[in-house]
PDB file of C-alpha atoms and ligand atoms in Angstrom:
ATOM      1  CA  MET D 252      15.821   9.459   5.299  1.00  0.00           C
ATOM      2  CA  SER D 253      14.870   5.883   6.038  1.00  0.00           C
ATOM      3  CA  VAL D 254      11.637   4.794   7.570  1.00  0.00           C
ATOM      4  CA  ASP D 255      11.061   2.597  10.591  1.00  0.00           C
ATOM      5  CA  ARG D 256       9.480  -0.674   9.570  1.00  0.00           C
ATOM      6  CA  ASP D 257       7.722  -1.430  12.821  1.00  0.00           C
ATOM      7  CA  SER D 258       6.159   1.988  13.305  1.00  0.00           C
ATOM      8  CA  LEU D 259       4.991   2.081   9.683  1.00  0.00           C
ATOM      9  CA  MET D 260       3.485  -1.386  10.099  1.00  0.00           C
ATOM     10  CA  ALA D 261       1.753  -0.295  13.308  1.00  0.00           C
ATOM     11  CA  ALA D 262       0.189   2.590  11.349  1.00  0.00           C
ATOM     12  CA  ALA D 263      -0.984   0.172   8.635  1.00  0.00           C
ATOM     13  CA  ARG D 264      -2.430  -2.181  11.233  1.00  0.00           C
ATOM     14  CA  SER D 265      -4.461   0.543  12.856  1.00  0.00           C
ATOM     15  CA  ALA D 266      -5.586   1.904   9.455  1.00  0.00           C
ATOM     16  CA  ALA D 267      -7.039  -1.546   8.671  1.00  0.00           C
ATOM     17  CA  GLU D 268      -9.565  -0.966  11.440  1.00  0.00           C
ATOM     18  CA  SER D 269     -11.181   1.691   9.221  1.00  0.00           C
ATOM     19  CA  ALA D 270     -11.558  -0.643   6.251  1.00  0.00           C
ATOM     20  CA  TYR D 271     -14.910  -0.609   4.511  1.00  0.00           C
ATOM     21  CA  ALA D 272     -14.957  -4.254   3.479  1.00  0.00           C
ATOM     22  CA  PRO D 273     -18.517  -5.534   3.968  1.00  0.00           C
ATOM     23  CA  TYR D 274     -18.302  -7.857   0.938  1.00  0.00           C
ATOM     24  CA  SER D 275     -14.947  -9.594   1.289  1.00  0.00           C
ATOM     25  CA  LYS D 276     -14.537  -9.002   5.042  1.00  0.00           C
ATOM     26  CA  PHE D 277     -10.839  -8.788   4.134  1.00  0.00           C
ATOM     27  CA  ARG D 278      -9.673  -5.694   5.979  1.00  0.00           C
ATOM     28  CA  VAL D 279      -6.459  -4.162   4.725  1.00  0.00           C
ATOM     29  CA  GLY D 280      -4.509  -1.138   5.930  1.00  0.00           C
ATOM     30  CA  ALA D 281      -1.683   0.648   4.147  1.00  0.00           C
ATOM     31  CA  ALA D 282       0.791   3.241   5.401  1.00  0.00           C
ATOM     32  CA  LEU D 283       3.039   5.297   3.143  1.00  0.00           C
ATOM     33  CA  GLY D 284       6.212   6.644   4.743  1.00  0.00           C
ATOM     34  CA  PHE D 285       7.895   9.717   3.277  1.00  0.00           C
ATOM     35  CA  ALA D 286      11.433  11.055   3.446  1.00  0.00           C
ATOM     36  CA  ASP D 287      10.270  14.049   5.513  1.00  0.00           C
ATOM     37  CA  GLY D 288       8.971  11.671   8.200  1.00  0.00           C
ATOM     38  CA  SER D 289       5.306  12.068   7.327  1.00  0.00           C
ATOM     39  CA  VAL D 290       2.997   9.076   7.047  1.00  0.00           C
ATOM     40  CA  VAL D 291      -0.238   8.740   5.055  1.00  0.00           C
ATOM     41  CA  THR D 292      -2.562   5.865   5.916  1.00  0.00           C
ATOM     42  CA  ALA D 293      -5.636   4.365   4.289  1.00  0.00           C
ATOM     43  CA  ALA D 294      -7.767   1.244   4.145  1.00  0.00           C
ATOM     44  CA  ASN D 295      -9.606  -0.634   1.422  1.00  0.00           C
ATOM     45  CA  VAL D 296     -12.965   0.773   0.321  1.00  0.00           C
ATOM     46  CA  GLU D 297     -15.299  -1.740  -1.310  1.00  0.00           C
ATOM     47  CA  ASN D 298     -18.357  -1.254  -3.474  1.00  0.00           C
ATOM     48  CA  ALA D 299     -21.579  -3.198  -4.044  1.00  0.00           C
ATOM     49  CA  SER D 300     -20.373  -3.410  -7.631  1.00  0.00           C
ATOM     50  CA  TYR D 301     -17.419  -5.505  -6.482  1.00  0.00           C
ATOM     51  CA  GLY D 302     -15.055  -4.614  -9.291  1.00  0.00           C
ATOM     52  CA  LEU D 303     -15.137  -0.964  -8.287  1.00  0.00           C
ATOM     53  CA  SER D 304     -13.535  -1.715  -4.917  1.00  0.00           C
ATOM     54  CA  LEU D 305     -10.365   0.173  -4.078  1.00  0.00           C
ATOM     55  CA  CYS D 306      -7.376  -1.411  -2.366  1.00  0.00           C
ATOM     56  CA  ALA D 307      -5.826   0.213   0.683  1.00  0.00           C
ATOM     57  CA  GLU D 308      -2.626   1.034  -1.230  1.00  0.00           C
ATOM     58  CA  THR D 309      -4.486   2.833  -4.026  1.00  0.00           C
ATOM     59  CA  VAL D 310      -6.566   4.856  -1.556  1.00  0.00           C
ATOM     60  CA  ALA D 311      -3.355   5.776   0.290  1.00  0.00           C
ATOM     61  CA  VAL D 312      -1.659   7.018  -2.879  1.00  0.00           C
ATOM     62  CA  ALA D 313      -4.745   9.043  -3.819  1.00  0.00           C
ATOM     63  CA  LYS D 314      -4.866  10.577  -0.331  1.00  0.00           C
ATOM     64  CA  ALA D 315      -1.168  11.411  -0.414  1.00  0.00           C
ATOM     65  CA  MET D 316      -1.254  12.982  -3.860  1.00  0.00           C
ATOM     66  CA  ALA D 317      -4.421  14.910  -3.089  1.00  0.00           C
ATOM     67  CA  ALA D 318      -2.569  16.285  -0.045  1.00  0.00           C
ATOM     68  CA  GLY D 319       0.207  17.491  -2.315  1.00  0.00           C
ATOM     69  CA  LYS D 320       2.795  14.706  -2.101  1.00  0.00           C
ATOM     70  CA  ARG D 321       4.902  14.548  -5.232  1.00  0.00           C
ATOM     71  CA  GLY D 322       7.624  12.018  -4.457  1.00  0.00           C
ATOM     72  CA  GLY D 323       9.647  11.264  -1.349  1.00  0.00           C
ATOM     73  CA  LEU D 324       8.025   7.874  -0.906  1.00  0.00           C
ATOM     74  CA  VAL D 325      10.508   5.689   0.974  1.00  0.00           C
ATOM     75  CA  GLY D 326       8.424   2.875   2.460  1.00  0.00           C
ATOM     76  CA  VAL D 327       5.030   1.205   2.221  1.00  0.00           C
ATOM     77  CA  ALA D 328       3.554  -1.062   4.901  1.00  0.00           C
ATOM     78  CA  ILE D 329       0.528  -3.254   4.248  1.00  0.00           C
ATOM     79  CA  SER D 330      -1.362  -5.185   6.890  1.00  0.00           C
ATOM     80  CA  GLY D 331      -4.027  -7.783   6.198  1.00  0.00           C
ATOM     81  CA  PRO D 332      -5.991 -10.384   8.120  1.00  0.00           C
ATOM     82  CA  ASP D 333      -3.823 -12.559  10.344  1.00  0.00           C
ATOM     83  CA  ALA D 334      -4.292 -15.867   8.641  1.00  0.00           C
ATOM     84  CA  ASP D 335      -3.651 -14.662   5.114  1.00  0.00           C
ATOM     85  CA  ARG D 336      -0.632 -13.768   3.110  1.00  0.00           C
ATOM     86  CA  ILE D 337      -0.853 -10.451   1.347  1.00  0.00           C
ATOM     87  CA  SER D 338       0.976  -8.725  -1.466  1.00  0.00           C
ATOM     88  CA  PRO D 339      -0.063  -5.673  -3.479  1.00  0.00           C
ATOM     89  CA  CYS D 340      -2.121  -6.369  -6.588  1.00  0.00           C
ATOM     90  CA  GLY D 341      -0.850  -5.409 -10.034  1.00  0.00           C
ATOM     91  CA  ARG D 342      -2.947  -2.262 -10.203  1.00  0.00           C
ATOM     92  CA  CYS D 343      -1.620  -1.030  -6.868  1.00  0.00           C
ATOM     93  CA  ARG D 344       1.958  -1.672  -7.968  1.00  0.00           C
ATOM     94  CA  GLN D 345       1.407   0.598 -10.952  1.00  0.00           C
ATOM     95  CA  VAL D 346      -0.380   3.221  -8.821  1.00  0.00           C
ATOM     96  CA  LEU D 347       2.522   3.229  -6.327  1.00  0.00           C
ATOM     97  CA  LEU D 348       4.973   3.608  -9.197  1.00  0.00           C
ATOM     98  CA  GLU D 349       3.272   6.795 -10.383  1.00  0.00           C
ATOM     99  CA  LEU D 350       4.126   8.489  -7.075  1.00  0.00           C
ATOM    100  CA  ALA D 351       7.562   6.885  -6.682  1.00  0.00           C
ATOM    101  CA  ALA D 352       8.609   7.769 -10.222  1.00  0.00           C
ATOM    102  CA  LEU D 353       8.078  11.478  -9.586  1.00  0.00           C
ATOM    103  CA  ASP D 354      11.462  11.560  -7.869  1.00  0.00           C
ATOM    104  CA  GLY D 355      12.850   8.249  -9.029  1.00  0.00           C
ATOM    105  CA  SER D 356      12.522   6.552  -5.657  1.00  0.00           C
ATOM    106  CA  ASP D 357      12.297   2.789  -5.224  1.00  0.00           C
ATOM    107  CA  PRO D 358      10.405   2.367  -1.940  1.00  0.00           C
ATOM    108  CA  VAL D 359      10.646  -0.703   0.241  1.00  0.00           C
ATOM    109  CA  ILE D 360       7.360  -2.584   0.560  1.00  0.00           C
ATOM    110  CA  TRP D 361       6.556  -4.545   3.707  1.00  0.00           C
ATOM    111  CA  ALA D 362       3.547  -6.830   3.942  1.00  0.00           C
ATOM    112  CA  GLU D 363       2.381  -8.351   7.169  1.00  0.00           C
ATOM    113  CA  ALA D 364       0.371 -11.506   7.409  1.00  0.00           C
ATOM    114  CA  GLY D 365       0.067 -14.538   9.623  1.00  0.00           C
ATOM    115  CA  SER D 366       3.454 -15.837   8.535  1.00  0.00           C
ATOM    116  CA  GLY D 367       5.360 -12.669   9.436  1.00  0.00           C
ATOM    117  CA  ILE D 368       6.578  -9.655   7.472  1.00  0.00           C
ATOM    118  CA  ARG D 369       7.768  -9.984   3.890  1.00  0.00           C
ATOM    119  CA  GLU D 370       9.904  -7.336   2.210  1.00  0.00           C
ATOM    120  CA  TRP D 371      10.469  -6.303  -1.390  1.00  0.00           C
ATOM    121  CA  SER D 372      11.424  -3.178  -3.317  1.00  0.00           C
ATOM    122  CA  LEU D 373       8.800  -1.733  -5.648  1.00  0.00           C
ATOM    123  CA  SER D 374      11.081  -2.459  -8.609  1.00  0.00           C
ATOM    124  CA  GLN D 375      11.142  -6.145  -7.590  1.00  0.00           C
ATOM    125  CA  LEU D 376       7.356  -6.242  -7.534  1.00  0.00           C
ATOM    126  CA  LEU D 377       7.023  -4.292 -10.777  1.00  0.00           C
ATOM    127  CA  PRO D 378      10.079  -4.709 -12.985  1.00  0.00           C
ATOM    128  CA  ASP D 379      10.158  -2.545 -16.117  1.00  0.00           C
ATOM    129  CA  GLY D 380       7.191  -0.547 -14.853  1.00  0.00           C
ATOM    130  CA  PHE D 381       5.559   1.943 -17.194  1.00  0.00           C
ATOM    131  CA  THR D 382       6.228   5.558 -16.210  1.00  0.00           C
ATOM    132  CA  GLY D 383       5.059   7.402 -19.292  1.00  0.00           C
ATOM    133  CA  GLU D 384       8.527   8.781 -19.913  1.00  0.00           C
TER     134      GLU D 384
HETATM  135  N1  THU E 604      -6.886  -5.617  -0.976  1.00  0.00           N
HETATM  136  C1  THU E 604      -6.159  -4.529  -0.584  1.00  0.00           C
HETATM  137  O1  THU E 604      -6.725  -3.522  -0.114  1.00  0.00           O
HETATM  138  N2  THU E 604      -4.810  -4.573  -0.716  1.00  0.00           N
HETATM  139  C2  THU E 604      -4.120  -5.664  -1.141  1.00  0.00           C
HETATM  140  O2  THU E 604      -2.884  -5.611  -1.202  1.00  0.00           O
HETATM  141  C3  THU E 604      -4.816  -6.889  -1.545  1.00  0.00           C
HETATM  142  C4  THU E 604      -6.295  -6.801  -1.549  1.00  0.00           C
HETATM  143  C5  THU E 604      -8.350  -5.588  -0.788  1.00  0.00           C
HETATM  144  C6  THU E 604      -9.181  -5.503  -2.022  1.00  0.00           C
HETATM  145  C7  THU E 604     -10.511  -6.051  -1.522  1.00  0.00           C
HETATM  146  O3  THU E 604     -11.238  -5.019  -0.863  1.00  0.00           O
HETATM  147  C8  THU E 604     -10.099  -7.073  -0.487  1.00  0.00           C
HETATM  148  O4  THU E 604      -8.759  -6.763  -0.130  1.00  0.00           O
HETATM  149  C9  THU E 604     -10.183  -8.512  -0.943  1.00  0.00           C
HETATM  150  O5  THU E 604      -9.493  -8.684  -2.110  1.00  0.00           O
END
């Protein structure tokens, strides 16, 4: 099943409101869309020890897997502050791959920023990703 870009992005946008980003003030929301129609959302969670901060995408994957998701990831929407361009960091690409690889999916990734919505596949963002196989 495919996933609706605009509704997934709306979920990411509203998830960004829950960001805990007192250090960067850069509030990010992520929404994972699954083949069964379910959606898991999250926001970035920062830490006073800055390097321990967690991106919205990583928190979303952790939430989804802790809720029992084991594949079926078809789309990811990411929403950041209006004036900035956003794209998932390298760590998040690898974290997303762990979930996607469980059933060999290659989810579409949409990122919203001031300039509009950009689109990639996960394999474009992380070619030759490491799956442990
Ligand atoms: N951040 C995300 O949550 N997702 C991204 O795709 C890029 C960056 C967060 C990490 C940090 O809390 C803040 O944005 C500034 O880098």
